Amino acid sequence: MSDKVGIKADRFTALVAKVVRGYEDVSMSEIKRRIADGDYLYSGDLYKAAEIKKVLNLNDELTNAGINCLMYVHDEVTNKEYLNNLLVSYKQTEEWTEYVMDMEAQVEN
């Protein structure tokens, strides 16, 4: 099982290339190849909030341009709600960890 979040598109256009290149330094021919091979246009680490946000933003930009996209988690199709819930969960975990660390620091002092 892959710990990857990613996005795929149904076709190549110059706009797809422009949008993807705003997130990753990649050639147009590589973007064409990814689409033709059914690979991710963009993918990142599922456990990094910034990577999830990039996939969500890419999805929004491409969808608004009329490009059909699918987002994936663990190589399974997912949706915006799931990814946004992950982001909330990561934020809550970060806040809780910070709180616990602050409490432990106070106890040590």
Short mmCIF file of N, CA, C and O in Angstrom, two decimals, residues 48-96:
data_model
loop_
_atom_site.label_atom_id
_atom_site.label_comp_id
_atom_site.label_asym_id
_atom_site.label_seq_id
_atom_site.Cartn_x
_atom_site.Cartn_y
_atom_site.Cartn_z
N LYS A 48 1.94 14.60 4.82
CA LYS A 48 2.36 16.00 4.83
C LYS A 48 1.19 16.86 4.37
O LYS A 48 0.73 16.76 3.23
N ALA A 49 0.73 17.71 5.27
CA ALA A 49 -0.43 18.55 4.97
C ALA A 49 -0.21 19.39 3.72
O ALA A 49 -1.12 19.56 2.92
N ALA A 50 0.99 19.89 3.52
CA ALA A 50 1.27 20.72 2.35
C ALA A 50 1.05 19.96 1.05
O ALA A 50 0.58 20.53 0.06
N GLU A 51 1.36 18.67 1.05
CA GLU A 51 1.17 17.85 -0.16
C GLU A 51 -0.31 17.62 -0.43
O GLU A 51 -0.75 17.66 -1.58
N ILE A 52 -1.07 17.39 0.62
CA ILE A 52 -2.52 17.23 0.46
C ILE A 52 -3.13 18.52 -0.08
O ILE A 52 -3.96 18.50 -0.99
N LYS A 53 -2.69 19.64 0.46
CA LYS A 53 -3.21 20.94 0.01
C LYS A 53 -2.88 21.16 -1.47
O LYS A 53 -3.71 21.70 -2.21
N LYS A 54 -1.70 20.76 -1.91
CA LYS A 54 -1.34 20.91 -3.33
C LYS A 54 -2.28 20.10 -4.21
O LYS A 54 -2.74 20.58 -5.25
N VAL A 55 -2.57 18.88 -3.80
CA VAL A 55 -3.47 18.04 -4.59
C VAL A 55 -4.87 18.66 -4.63
O VAL A 55 -5.49 18.72 -5.69
N LEU A 56 -5.34 19.15 -3.50
CA LEU A 56 -6.65 19.79 -3.47
C LEU A 56 -6.68 21.04 -4.35
O LEU A 56 -7.64 21.26 -5.09
N ASN A 57 -5.64 21.84 -4.28
CA ASN A 57 -5.57 23.05 -5.10
C ASN A 57 -5.49 22.72 -6.59
O ASN A 57 -6.15 23.37 -7.41
N LEU A 58 -4.68 21.73 -6.92
CA LEU A 58 -4.59 21.29 -8.31
C LEU A 58 -5.96 20.82 -8.80
O LEU A 58 -6.38 21.17 -9.92
N ASN A 59 -6.62 20.04 -7.99
CA ASN A 59 -7.96 19.55 -8.35
C ASN A 59 -8.90 20.71 -8.62
O ASN A 59 -9.62 20.72 -9.63
N ASP A 60 -8.89 21.70 -7.73
CA ASP A 60 -9.77 22.86 -7.92
C ASP A 60 -9.45 23.61 -9.21
O ASP A 60 -10.35 23.94 -9.98
N GLU A 61 -8.17 23.87 -9.43
CA GLU A 61 -7.78 24.62 -10.63
C GLU A 61 -8.14 23.88 -11.91
O GLU A 61 -8.67 24.46 -12.86
N LEU A 62 -7.84 22.59 -11.94
CA LEU A 62 -8.13 21.81 -13.14
C LEU A 62 -9.62 21.62 -13.35
O LEU A 62 -10.12 21.74 -14.47
N THR A 63 -10.34 21.35 -12.29
CA THR A 63 -11.79 21.18 -12.38
C THR A 63 -12.46 22.46 -12.87
O THR A 63 -13.35 22.43 -13.72
N ASN A 64 -12.01 23.59 -12.33
CA ASN A 64 -12.56 24.89 -12.76
C ASN A 64 -12.27 25.17 -14.23
O ASN A 64 -12.99 25.93 -14.87
N ALA A 65 -11.23 24.54 -14.75
CA ALA A 65 -10.87 24.71 -16.18
C ALA A 65 -11.57 23.67 -17.05
O ALA A 65 -11.32 23.59 -18.25
N GLY A 66 -12.43 22.85 -16.46
CA GLY A 66 -13.19 21.87 -17.22
C GLY A 66 -12.47 20.55 -17.45
O GLY A 66 -12.87 19.75 -18.29
N ILE A 67 -11.41 20.30 -16.70
CA ILE A 67 -10.65 19.05 -16.81
C ILE A 67 -11.17 18.08 -15.76
O ILE A 67 -11.25 18.42 -14.58
N ASN A 68 -11.53 16.87 -16.18
CA ASN A 68 -11.98 15.85 -15.24
C ASN A 68 -10.76 15.26 -14.52
O ASN A 68 -9.82 14.81 -15.17
N CYS A 69 -10.82 15.28 -13.20
CA CYS A 69 -9.72 14.80 -12.37
C CYS A 69 -10.23 13.80 -11.35
O CYS A 69 -11.40 13.86 -10.95
N LEU A 70 -9.34 12.94 -10.93
CA LEU A 70 -9.61 12.05 -9.81
C LEU A 70 -8.44 12.16 -8.84
O LEU A 70 -7.28 12.17 -9.25
N MET A 71 -8.77 12.25 -7.56
CA MET A 71 -7.75 12.29 -6.51
C MET A 71 -7.66 10.90 -5.88
O MET A 71 -8.66 10.18 -5.81
N TYR A 72 -6.47 10.57 -5.41
CA TYR A 72 -6.22 9.24 -4.87
C TYR A 72 -5.50 9.30 -3.53
O TYR A 72 -4.68 10.18 -3.30
N VAL A 73 -5.83 8.34 -2.68
CA VAL A 73 -5.10 8.07 -1.44
C VAL A 73 -4.89 6.57 -1.40
O VAL A 73 -5.83 5.80 -1.62
N HIS A 74 -3.67 6.16 -1.13
CA HIS A 74 -3.33 4.73 -1.12
C HIS A 74 -3.77 4.06 -2.43
O HIS A 74 -4.28 2.94 -2.44
N ASP A 75 -3.60 4.77 -3.53
CA ASP A 75 -3.95 4.28 -4.87
C ASP A 75 -5.44 3.95 -5.04
O ASP A 75 -5.83 3.21 -5.93
N GLU A 76 -6.28 4.52 -4.17
CA GLU A 76 -7.74 4.38 -4.27
C GLU A 76 -8.35 5.77 -4.46
O GLU A 76 -7.90 6.73 -3.84
N VAL A 77 -9.37 5.86 -5.29
CA VAL A 77 -10.04 7.14 -5.52
C VAL A 77 -10.59 7.70 -4.21
O VAL A 77 -11.13 6.95 -3.38
N THR A 78 -10.42 8.99 -4.03
CA THR A 78 -10.92 9.66 -2.83
C THR A 78 -11.62 10.95 -3.24
O THR A 78 -11.78 11.23 -4.42
N ASN A 79 -12.04 11.73 -2.24
CA ASN A 79 -12.74 12.97 -2.53
C ASN A 79 -12.23 14.11 -1.64
O ASN A 79 -11.43 13.89 -0.73
N LYS A 80 -12.72 15.32 -1.94
CA LYS A 80 -12.27 16.51 -1.20
C LYS A 80 -12.60 16.40 0.28
O LYS A 80 -11.80 16.81 1.12
N GLU A 81 -13.77 15.87 0.59
CA GLU A 81 -14.19 15.78 1.99
C GLU A 81 -13.19 14.95 2.80
O GLU A 81 -12.78 15.34 3.89
N TYR A 82 -12.79 13.81 2.27
CA TYR A 82 -11.84 12.94 2.96
C TYR A 82 -10.51 13.66 3.18
O TYR A 82 -9.96 13.64 4.28
N LEU A 83 -10.01 14.30 2.12
CA LEU A 83 -8.72 14.98 2.24
C LEU A 83 -8.80 16.16 3.20
O LEU A 83 -7.88 16.39 4.00
N ASN A 84 -9.90 16.90 3.15
CA ASN A 84 -10.06 18.01 4.10
C ASN A 84 -10.17 17.51 5.54
O ASN A 84 -9.63 18.13 6.46
N ASN A 85 -10.84 16.37 5.74
CA ASN A 85 -10.91 15.79 7.08
C ASN A 85 -9.52 15.36 7.57
O ASN A 85 -9.21 15.49 8.75
N LEU A 86 -8.70 14.83 6.66
CA LEU A 86 -7.32 14.49 7.03
C LEU A 86 -6.56 15.72 7.50
O LEU A 86 -5.84 15.68 8.50
N LEU A 87 -6.73 16.82 6.77
CA LEU A 87 -6.06 18.06 7.15
C LEU A 87 -6.48 18.53 8.53
O LEU A 87 -5.65 18.96 9.33
N VAL A 88 -7.78 18.44 8.83
CA VAL A 88 -8.27 18.82 10.15
C VAL A 88 -7.67 17.91 11.22
O VAL A 88 -7.22 18.37 12.27
N SER A 89 -7.62 16.64 10.93
CA SER A 89 -7.05 15.67 11.87
C SER A 89 -5.58 15.97 12.13
O SER A 89 -5.12 15.94 13.28
N TYR A 90 -4.82 16.25 11.07
CA TYR A 90 -3.40 16.57 11.24
C TYR A 90 -3.23 17.83 12.09
O TYR A 90 -2.34 17.90 12.94
N LYS A 91 -4.08 18.83 11.87
CA LYS A 91 -4.00 20.08 12.64
C LYS A 91 -4.32 19.82 14.10
O LYS A 91 -3.63 20.33 14.99
N GLN A 92 -5.33 19.01 14.37
CA GLN A 92 -5.69 18.69 15.76
C GLN A 92 -4.56 17.93 16.45
O GLN A 92 -4.25 18.20 17.61
N THR A 93 -3.96 17.00 15.74
CA THR A 93 -2.85 16.24 16.30
C THR A 93 -1.68 17.17 16.60
O THR A 93 -1.04 17.06 17.66
N GLU A 94 -1.40 18.08 15.70
CA GLU A 94 -0.31 19.05 15.89
C GLU A 94 -0.58 19.91 17.13
O GLU A 94 0.31 20.13 17.96
N GLU A 95 -1.81 20.40 17.25
CA GLU A 95 -2.17 21.23 18.40
C GLU A 95 -2.09 20.45 19.70
O GLU A 95 -1.60 20.96 20.71
N TRP A 96 -2.54 19.21 19.70
CA TRP A 96 -2.50 18.38 20.90
C TRP A 96 -1.05 18.09 21.29
O TRP A 96 -0.69 18.17 22.47
#
